[in-house]
Amino acid sequence: MIKSRNTGYLQYKSFGLVLQALVIMAKKGDTCSSCEIAELLSMEATQLRRILAKLTREHILVTREGRDGGYVLNKKPEDLTLAEIYRALEVGESCNKAVNDTICGNDFGVQMKMACGDILEEMDRSVLGVLEQYTVADLVRKAGY
Amino acid sequence: MIKSRNTGYLQYKSFGLVLQALVIMAKKGDTCSSCEIAELLSMEATQLRRILAKLTREHILVTREGRDGGYVLNKKPEDLTLAEIYRALEVGESCNKAVNDTICGNDFGVQMKMACGDILEEMDRSVLGVLEQYTVADLVRKAGY
DNA sequence: GGATCATTACTCGGATACGCCGTGTCCGAGTCTCCCGGG
DNA sequence: CCCGGGAGACTCGGACACGGCGTATCCGAGTAATGATCC
């Protein structure tokens, strides 16, 4: 078993936060600063920025610095599926990693890795299959308004 | 946003560890002490006990104390699905909770909770659907020898 | 009036301390096994 | 030989410290808007 501290549960939290942030951006349809989003979510602006930076690296968001800057969606909400977000935040990867890190390198570990690998992949595909069916626009609609 | 520390990523880790432990028990088909399992997994026996205690509470395992005691499966491996284990460890619940805890109680939060609730449930059902198809006996077989 | 440029205000993202959860270690309660003595 | 009882040993699970990750705060680099100045 690999001796690694918890790395990754934060991904699930990030997923929840990002979904909300994206809905806010989609509703406004214009650049949103991290401060105004953070206030709506009752959280720290810096933490939100750290999370949104990941989406920027994946070109889901575009940042505009300077006065009246902020984040803008790089795609239309109806073209942005939740699966893309899930992948960008590496939620599935971190879950997979969490399980795999519990498997040590001895013979038994190698056997278990073979046995679990397929199932873990199937779980991941299954979740992504669900998330492919929803877009940010769907969330906006479901949220009312 | 509820101010709560991370509670739950450990569930995924536990899932991986428990899968291995159950395979070991199924292979042996007899009572296994936490020590011998922990040694195979290169981990602390106490940590393993903490996790297996959950399965005992759910009557998936039975503990035998005293000399030559340990843990025994309460069902035949071919009747024990991975979904039961997933549920017993509350993996899905903790993921769900992680996302929901990011949603604060203001009006926007209420809207988001409505919008996300169905999707989160669907994700959970999807994962459980996959795990229903596999049993511990399948893992033992896939692990080869 | 229109263009140019310095100032300003506001943004994002990295660096640094603090706090809580997960981990490691230890110990007690409980019970099954084993061995010995007696019938 | 068979049975009962006590010692022993090994088990699980709860209690108590330590360390690392997540969080919060701060600050610097960068850029777009603004207003003044000049043509």
Coordinates of C-alpha atoms (C1' of nucleotides) in Angstrom, one line a residue:
Chain A
M1 CA 0.0 0.0 0.0
I2 CA 1.4 3.3 -1.1
K3 CA 1.9 5.7 1.8
S4 CA 0.1 8.7 0.5
R5 CA -2.0 11.1 2.4
N6 CA -5.4 12.0 1.2
T7 CA -5.2 13.7 -2.1
G8 CA -8.4 14.1 -4.0
Y9 CA -11.5 14.2 -2.0
L10 CA -11.3 17.9 -2.6
Q11 CA -12.1 17.1 -6.2
Y12 CA -15.6 16.2 -5.4
K13 CA -16.0 19.4 -3.5
S14 CA -14.6 21.3 -6.4
F15 CA -17.1 19.6 -8.7
G16 CA -20.0 20.9 -6.6
L17 CA -18.5 24.4 -6.4
V18 CA -17.7 24.6 -10.1
L19 CA -21.2 23.5 -11.1
Q20 CA -22.6 26.4 -9.1
A21 CA -20.1 28.9 -10.5
L22 CA -20.8 27.9 -14.0
V23 CA -24.5 28.3 -13.5
I24 CA -23.9 31.8 -12.2
M25 CA -21.7 32.6 -15.2
A26 CA -24.2 31.1 -17.7
K27 CA -27.0 33.1 -16.1
K28 CA -25.1 36.4 -16.3
G29 CA -23.6 35.6 -19.7
D30 CA -20.8 38.1 -19.1
T31 CA -17.5 38.2 -17.2
C32 CA -17.9 37.4 -13.5
S33 CA -15.2 38.2 -11.0
S34 CA -14.3 35.6 -8.5
C35 CA -15.5 38.0 -5.7
E36 CA -19.0 38.2 -6.8
I37 CA -19.3 34.4 -7.4
A38 CA -17.7 33.7 -4.1
E39 CA -20.1 35.9 -2.3
L40 CA -23.1 34.1 -3.8
L41 CA -21.5 30.8 -2.7
S42 CA -20.5 32.1 0.7
M43 CA -16.9 31.1 0.3
E44 CA -13.4 32.5 0.0
A45 CA -12.6 34.1 -3.3
T46 CA -9.1 32.7 -3.3
Q47 CA -10.2 29.1 -2.9
L48 CA -12.6 29.6 -5.8
R49 CA -9.9 31.0 -8.0
R50 CA -7.7 28.0 -7.3
I51 CA -10.4 25.7 -8.5
L52 CA -11.4 27.8 -11.5
A53 CA -7.8 27.9 -12.5
K54 CA -8.1 24.3 -13.4
L55 CA -10.9 25.0 -15.8
T56 CA -8.9 27.8 -17.3
R57 CA -6.0 25.4 -18.0
E58 CA -8.5 23.1 -19.8
H59 CA -9.8 26.0 -21.8
I60 CA -13.3 25.7 -20.4
L61 CA -13.0 29.2 -19.0
V62 CA -11.2 32.3 -20.2
T63 CA -9.8 34.7 -17.7
R64 CA -9.8 38.4 -18.3
E65 CA -7.5 40.3 -16.0
G66 CA -7.5 43.9 -15.1
R67 CA -10.3 46.1 -14.1
D68 CA -13.8 44.6 -14.6
G69 CA -12.0 41.3 -15.4
G70 CA -13.0 37.9 -14.3
Y71 CA -14.0 34.6 -15.9
V72 CA -16.0 33.9 -19.0
L73 CA -17.3 30.7 -20.4
N74 CA -15.4 29.6 -23.5
K75 CA -18.4 27.6 -24.9
K76 CA -22.1 28.1 -25.0
P77 CA -23.7 26.6 -21.9
E78 CA -25.8 24.1 -24.0
D79 CA -22.5 22.8 -25.5
L80 CA -20.7 22.3 -22.2
T81 CA -21.5 18.9 -20.7
L82 CA -20.9 18.0 -17.1
A83 CA -18.7 15.2 -18.2
E84 CA -16.2 17.7 -19.5
I85 CA -16.1 19.4 -16.2
Y86 CA -15.8 16.1 -14.4
R87 CA -12.8 15.2 -16.5
A88 CA -11.2 18.6 -16.2
L89 CA -11.3 18.4 -12.5
E90 CA -10.0 14.8 -12.6
V91 CA -12.6 13.6 -10.3
G92 CA -12.7 10.1 -11.6
E93 CA -9.0 9.9 -11.8
S94 CA -8.6 10.8 -8.2
C95 CA -11.1 8.2 -7.1
N96 CA -9.4 5.6 -9.1
K97 CA -6.1 6.7 -7.7
A98 CA -7.5 6.5 -4.2
V99 CA -8.4 2.9 -4.7
N100 CA -5.2 1.9 -6.5
D101 CA -3.0 3.5 -3.8
T102 CA -4.4 1.0 -1.4
I103 CA -3.0 -1.8 -3.4
C104 CA 0.6 -2.5 -2.6
G105 CA 3.2 -3.9 -4.9
N106 CA 3.5 -7.5 -3.8
D107 CA 2.2 -10.5 -5.8
F108 CA -1.3 -10.2 -4.3
G109 CA -1.4 -6.5 -5.1
V110 CA -0.6 -7.2 -8.7
Q111 CA -3.4 -9.7 -8.9
M112 CA -5.8 -7.3 -7.3
K113 CA -4.8 -4.5 -9.6
M114 CA -5.7 -6.7 -12.5
A115 CA -9.0 -7.7 -11.0
C116 CA -10.1 -4.2 -10.0
G117 CA -8.8 -2.3 -13.0
D118 CA -11.6 -3.3 -15.3
I119 CA -14.3 -2.7 -12.8
L120 CA -13.0 0.7 -11.8
E121 CA -12.9 1.7 -15.5
E122 CA -16.4 0.5 -16.0
M123 CA -17.6 2.6 -13.0
D124 CA -15.9 5.6 -14.4
R125 CA -17.4 5.1 -17.9
S126 CA -20.8 4.7 -16.3
V127 CA -20.6 8.0 -14.4
L128 CA -19.3 9.8 -17.4
G129 CA -22.2 8.3 -19.4
V130 CA -24.7 10.0 -17.1
L131 CA -22.8 13.3 -17.1
E132 CA -22.6 13.4 -20.8
Q133 CA -26.4 13.7 -20.9
Y134 CA -26.5 17.0 -19.0
T135 CA -25.2 20.4 -19.9
V136 CA -24.7 23.6 -18.0
A137 CA -27.7 24.9 -19.8
D138 CA -29.8 22.0 -18.4
L139 CA -28.7 23.0 -14.9
V140 CA -29.7 26.6 -15.5
R141 CA -33.1 25.4 -16.6
K142 CA -33.5 23.0 -13.8
A143 CA -32.6 25.7 -11.3
G144 CA -35.6 27.6 -12.4
Y145 CA -35.7 31.0 -14.2
Chain B
M1 CA -21.5 26.7 1.9
I2 CA -21.3 24.5 5.0
K3 CA -18.0 24.9 6.7
S4 CA -17.0 21.3 7.1
R5 CA -13.7 19.7 6.8
N6 CA -13.1 16.8 4.5
T7 CA -15.0 13.9 5.7
G8 CA -15.2 11.1 3.3
Y9 CA -12.5 10.7 0.9
L10 CA -11.3 8.0 3.2
Q11 CA -14.4 6.0 2.1
Y12 CA -12.9 5.4 -1.3
K13 CA -9.7 4.3 0.2
S14 CA -11.6 2.0 2.5
F15 CA -13.4 0.5 -0.4
G16 CA -10.2 -0.5 -2.0
L17 CA -8.8 -2.0 1.1
V18 CA -12.0 -3.8 1.9
L19 CA -12.1 -5.4 -1.5
Q20 CA -8.7 -6.8 -1.0
A21 CA -9.5 -8.0 2.5
L22 CA -12.6 -9.8 1.3
V23 CA -10.7 -11.5 -1.4
I24 CA -8.2 -12.8 1.1
M25 CA -11.0 -14.1 3.3
A26 CA -12.8 -15.7 0.4
K27 CA -9.7 -17.4 -0.7
K28 CA -8.9 -18.7 2.8
G29 CA -12.5 -19.5 3.5
D30 CA -11.9 -19.4 7.2
T31 CA -11.4 -16.9 10.0
C32 CA -8.7 -14.4 9.2
S33 CA -7.1 -12.2 11.9
S34 CA -6.6 -8.5 11.1
C35 CA -2.9 -9.0 11.5
E36 CA -2.5 -11.5 8.7
I37 CA -4.6 -9.5 6.4
A38 CA -2.8 -6.3 7.2
E39 CA 0.5 -7.9 6.6
L40 CA -0.6 -9.0 3.1
L41 CA -1.7 -5.4 2.4
S42 CA 1.3 -3.8 4.0
M43 CA -0.8 -1.7 6.3
E44 CA -1.5 -1.1 10.0
A45 CA -3.7 -3.7 11.6
T46 CA -5.6 -1.1 13.6
Q47 CA -6.6 0.9 10.6
L48 CA -7.8 -2.2 8.9
R49 CA -9.9 -3.1 12.0
R50 CA -11.4 0.3 12.0
I51 CA -12.6 -0.2 8.5
L52 CA -13.7 -3.8 8.9
A53 CA -15.7 -2.8 11.9
K54 CA -18.1 -1.0 9.6
L55 CA -18.7 -4.2 7.7
T56 CA -19.3 -6.0 10.9
R57 CA -22.0 -3.5 11.8
E58 CA -23.7 -4.2 8.5
H59 CA -23.5 -7.9 9.2
I60 CA -21.4 -8.5 6.1
L61 CA -18.6 -9.9 8.4
V62 CA -18.8 -11.7 11.7
T63 CA -16.1 -11.2 14.3
R64 CA -14.8 -14.0 16.4
E65 CA -12.8 -12.9 19.4
G66 CA -10.3 -14.8 21.5
R67 CA -7.5 -17.0 20.4
D68 CA -7.5 -17.9 16.7
G69 CA -10.3 -15.3 16.3
G70 CA -10.7 -12.9 13.4
Y71 CA -13.2 -12.1 10.7
V72 CA -15.4 -14.4 8.7
L73 CA -17.6 -13.7 5.8
N74 CA -21.3 -13.9 6.7
K75 CA -22.3 -14.8 3.1
K76 CA -21.0 -16.9 0.4
P77 CA -18.6 -14.9 -1.8
E78 CA -20.8 -15.5 -4.9
D79 CA -23.7 -13.9 -3.1
L80 CA -21.9 -10.9 -1.9
T81 CA -22.1 -8.1 -4.5
L82 CA -19.7 -5.2 -4.5
A83 CA -22.7 -2.9 -4.3
E84 CA -23.5 -4.1 -0.8
I85 CA -19.9 -3.2 0.2
Y86 CA -20.2 0.1 -1.5
R87 CA -23.4 0.8 0.4
A88 CA -22.0 -0.5 3.7
L89 CA -19.1 1.9 3.5
E90 CA -21.4 4.8 2.5
V91 CA -19.1 5.7 -0.4
G92 CA -21.9 7.2 -2.5
E93 CA -23.4 9.0 0.4
S94 CA -20.1 10.6 1.3
C95 CA -19.6 11.8 -2.3
N96 CA -23.1 13.1 -2.4
K97 CA -22.6 14.9 0.9
A98 CA -19.3 16.4 -0.3
V99 CA -21.1 18.0 -3.2
N100 CA -24.1 19.1 -1.2
D101 CA -21.9 20.6 1.5
T102 CA -20.6 23.0 -1.1
I103 CA -24.1 24.4 -1.5
C104 CA -25.0 27.1 0.9
G105 CA -28.4 27.9 2.3
N106 CA -29.4 31.1 0.4
D107 CA -31.9 31.2 -2.4
F108 CA -29.4 30.3 -5.1
G109 CA -28.3 27.3 -3.0
V110 CA -31.8 26.0 -2.8
Q111 CA -32.1 26.3 -6.5
M112 CA -28.9 24.5 -7.1
K113 CA -29.8 21.8 -4.7
M114 CA -32.9 21.0 -6.7
A115 CA -31.0 21.1 -9.9
C116 CA -28.2 18.8 -8.7
G117 CA -30.2 16.4 -6.6
D118 CA -31.6 14.3 -9.4
I119 CA -28.3 14.1 -11.2
L120 CA -26.4 13.1 -8.2
E121 CA -28.9 10.4 -7.5
E122 CA -28.6 9.2 -11.1
M123 CA -24.9 9.0 -10.8
D124 CA -25.2 6.9 -7.7
R125 CA -27.7 4.6 -9.2
S126 CA -25.4 4.2 -12.2
V127 CA -22.4 3.2 -10.1
L128 CA -24.4 0.8 -8.0
G129 CA -25.8 -0.7 -11.2
V130 CA -22.3 -1.6 -12.3
L131 CA -21.3 -2.9 -8.8
E132 CA -24.4 -5.1 -8.6
Q133 CA -23.0 -7.1 -11.5
Y134 CA -19.9 -8.2 -9.6
T135 CA -19.5 -10.4 -6.6
V136 CA -16.5 -11.1 -4.4
A137 CA -16.3 -14.5 -6.0
D138 CA -15.8 -12.7 -9.4
L139 CA -12.9 -10.8 -7.9
V140 CA -11.3 -14.0 -6.7
R141 CA -11.7 -15.5 -10.1
K142 CA -10.4 -12.4 -11.9
A143 CA -7.4 -12.3 -9.5
G144 CA -6.3 -15.6 -10.9
Y145 CA -3.7 -17.4 -8.9
Chain C
dG1 C1' -13.2 66.9 -31.2
dG2 C1' -9.9 63.1 -31.3
dA3 C1' -5.7 60.7 -30.2
dT4 C1' -1.9 59.6 -26.7
dC5 C1' -0.3 58.5 -22.4
dA6 C1' 0.2 58.3 -17.3
dT7 C1' -2.5 57.1 -13.4
dT8 C1' -5.5 54.2 -11.1
dA9 C1' -8.3 50.6 -9.8
dC10 C1' -9.2 46.1 -10.0
dT11 C1' -8.2 41.5 -11.4
dC12 C1' -5.9 36.7 -11.0
dG13 C1' -2.6 33.5 -9.1
dG14 C1' 1.5 32.2 -6.2
dA15 C1' 3.6 32.1 -1.3
dT16 C1' 3.1 31.7 3.5
dA17 C1' 1.0 30.3 8.3
dC18 C1' -2.7 27.9 11.0
dG19 C1' -6.1 24.2 12.1
dC20 C1' -8.4 20.0 11.8
dC21 C1' -8.7 15.1 10.1
dG22 C1' -6.4 10.9 9.2
dT23 C1' -2.8 8.0 11.0
dG24 C1' 0.0 5.6 14.2
dT25 C1' 0.6 3.7 18.9
dC26 C1' -0.9 1.9 23.0
dC27 C1' -3.9 -0.5 26.2
dG28 C1' -8.1 -2.7 28.1
dA29 C1' -12.2 -5.9 27.8
dG30 C1' -13.5 -10.2 26.1
dT31 C1' -13.3 -15.0 24.8
dC32 C1' -11.6 -19.1 22.8
dT33 C1' -7.9 -22.6 23.4
dC34 C1' -5.1 -25.4 25.9
dC35 C1' -3.4 -28.0 29.7
dC36 C1' -3.7 -29.9 34.2
dG37 C1' -5.9 -32.2 38.0
dG38 C1' -9.5 -35.0 39.8
dG39 C1' -13.1 -38.5 39.5
Chain D
dC1 C1' -10.4 -42.5 29.9
dC2 C1' -13.5 -38.5 30.5
dC3 C1' -14.8 -34.1 32.5
dG4 C1' -14.3 -29.6 34.8
dG5 C1' -11.8 -25.6 35.9
dG6 C1' -8.2 -22.2 35.7
dA7 C1' -4.4 -20.1 33.5
dG8 C1' -2.8 -18.3 29.2
dA9 C1' -2.7 -16.1 24.9
dC10 C1' -4.6 -14.0 21.3
dT11 C1' -8.3 -11.4 19.5
dC12 C1' -11.0 -6.9 18.5
dG13 C1' -12.1 -2.1 19.4
dG14 C1' -11.7 2.4 21.9
dA15 C1' -8.5 6.3 23.7
dC16 C1' -4.8 9.3 23.2
dA17 C1' -0.7 12.1 20.5
dC18 C1' 1.6 13.4 16.0
dG19 C1' 1.9 14.9 11.2
dG20 C1' 0.3 16.4 6.7
dC21 C1' -3.2 18.3 3.8
dG22 C1' -6.8 21.7 3.3
dT23 C1' -7.9 26.3 4.4
dA24 C1' -7.4 31.2 5.2
dT25 C1' -4.8 35.4 4.6
dC26 C1' -1.7 38.2 2.3
dC27 C1' 0.8 40.2 -1.4
dG28 C1' 2.8 40.9 -6.0
dA29 C1' 2.4 41.0 -11.3
dG30 C1' -0.4 42.3 -14.8
dT31 C1' -4.0 44.6 -17.5
dA32 C1' -8.0 47.2 -18.8
dA33 C1' -10.6 51.4 -17.9
dT34 C1' -10.3 56.3 -16.8
dG35 C1' -9.2 60.9 -17.1
dA36 C1' -6.0 64.6 -18.3
dT37 C1' -3.2 66.5 -21.7
dC38 C1' -1.9 67.9 -26.2
dC39 C1' -2.6 68.4 -31.2

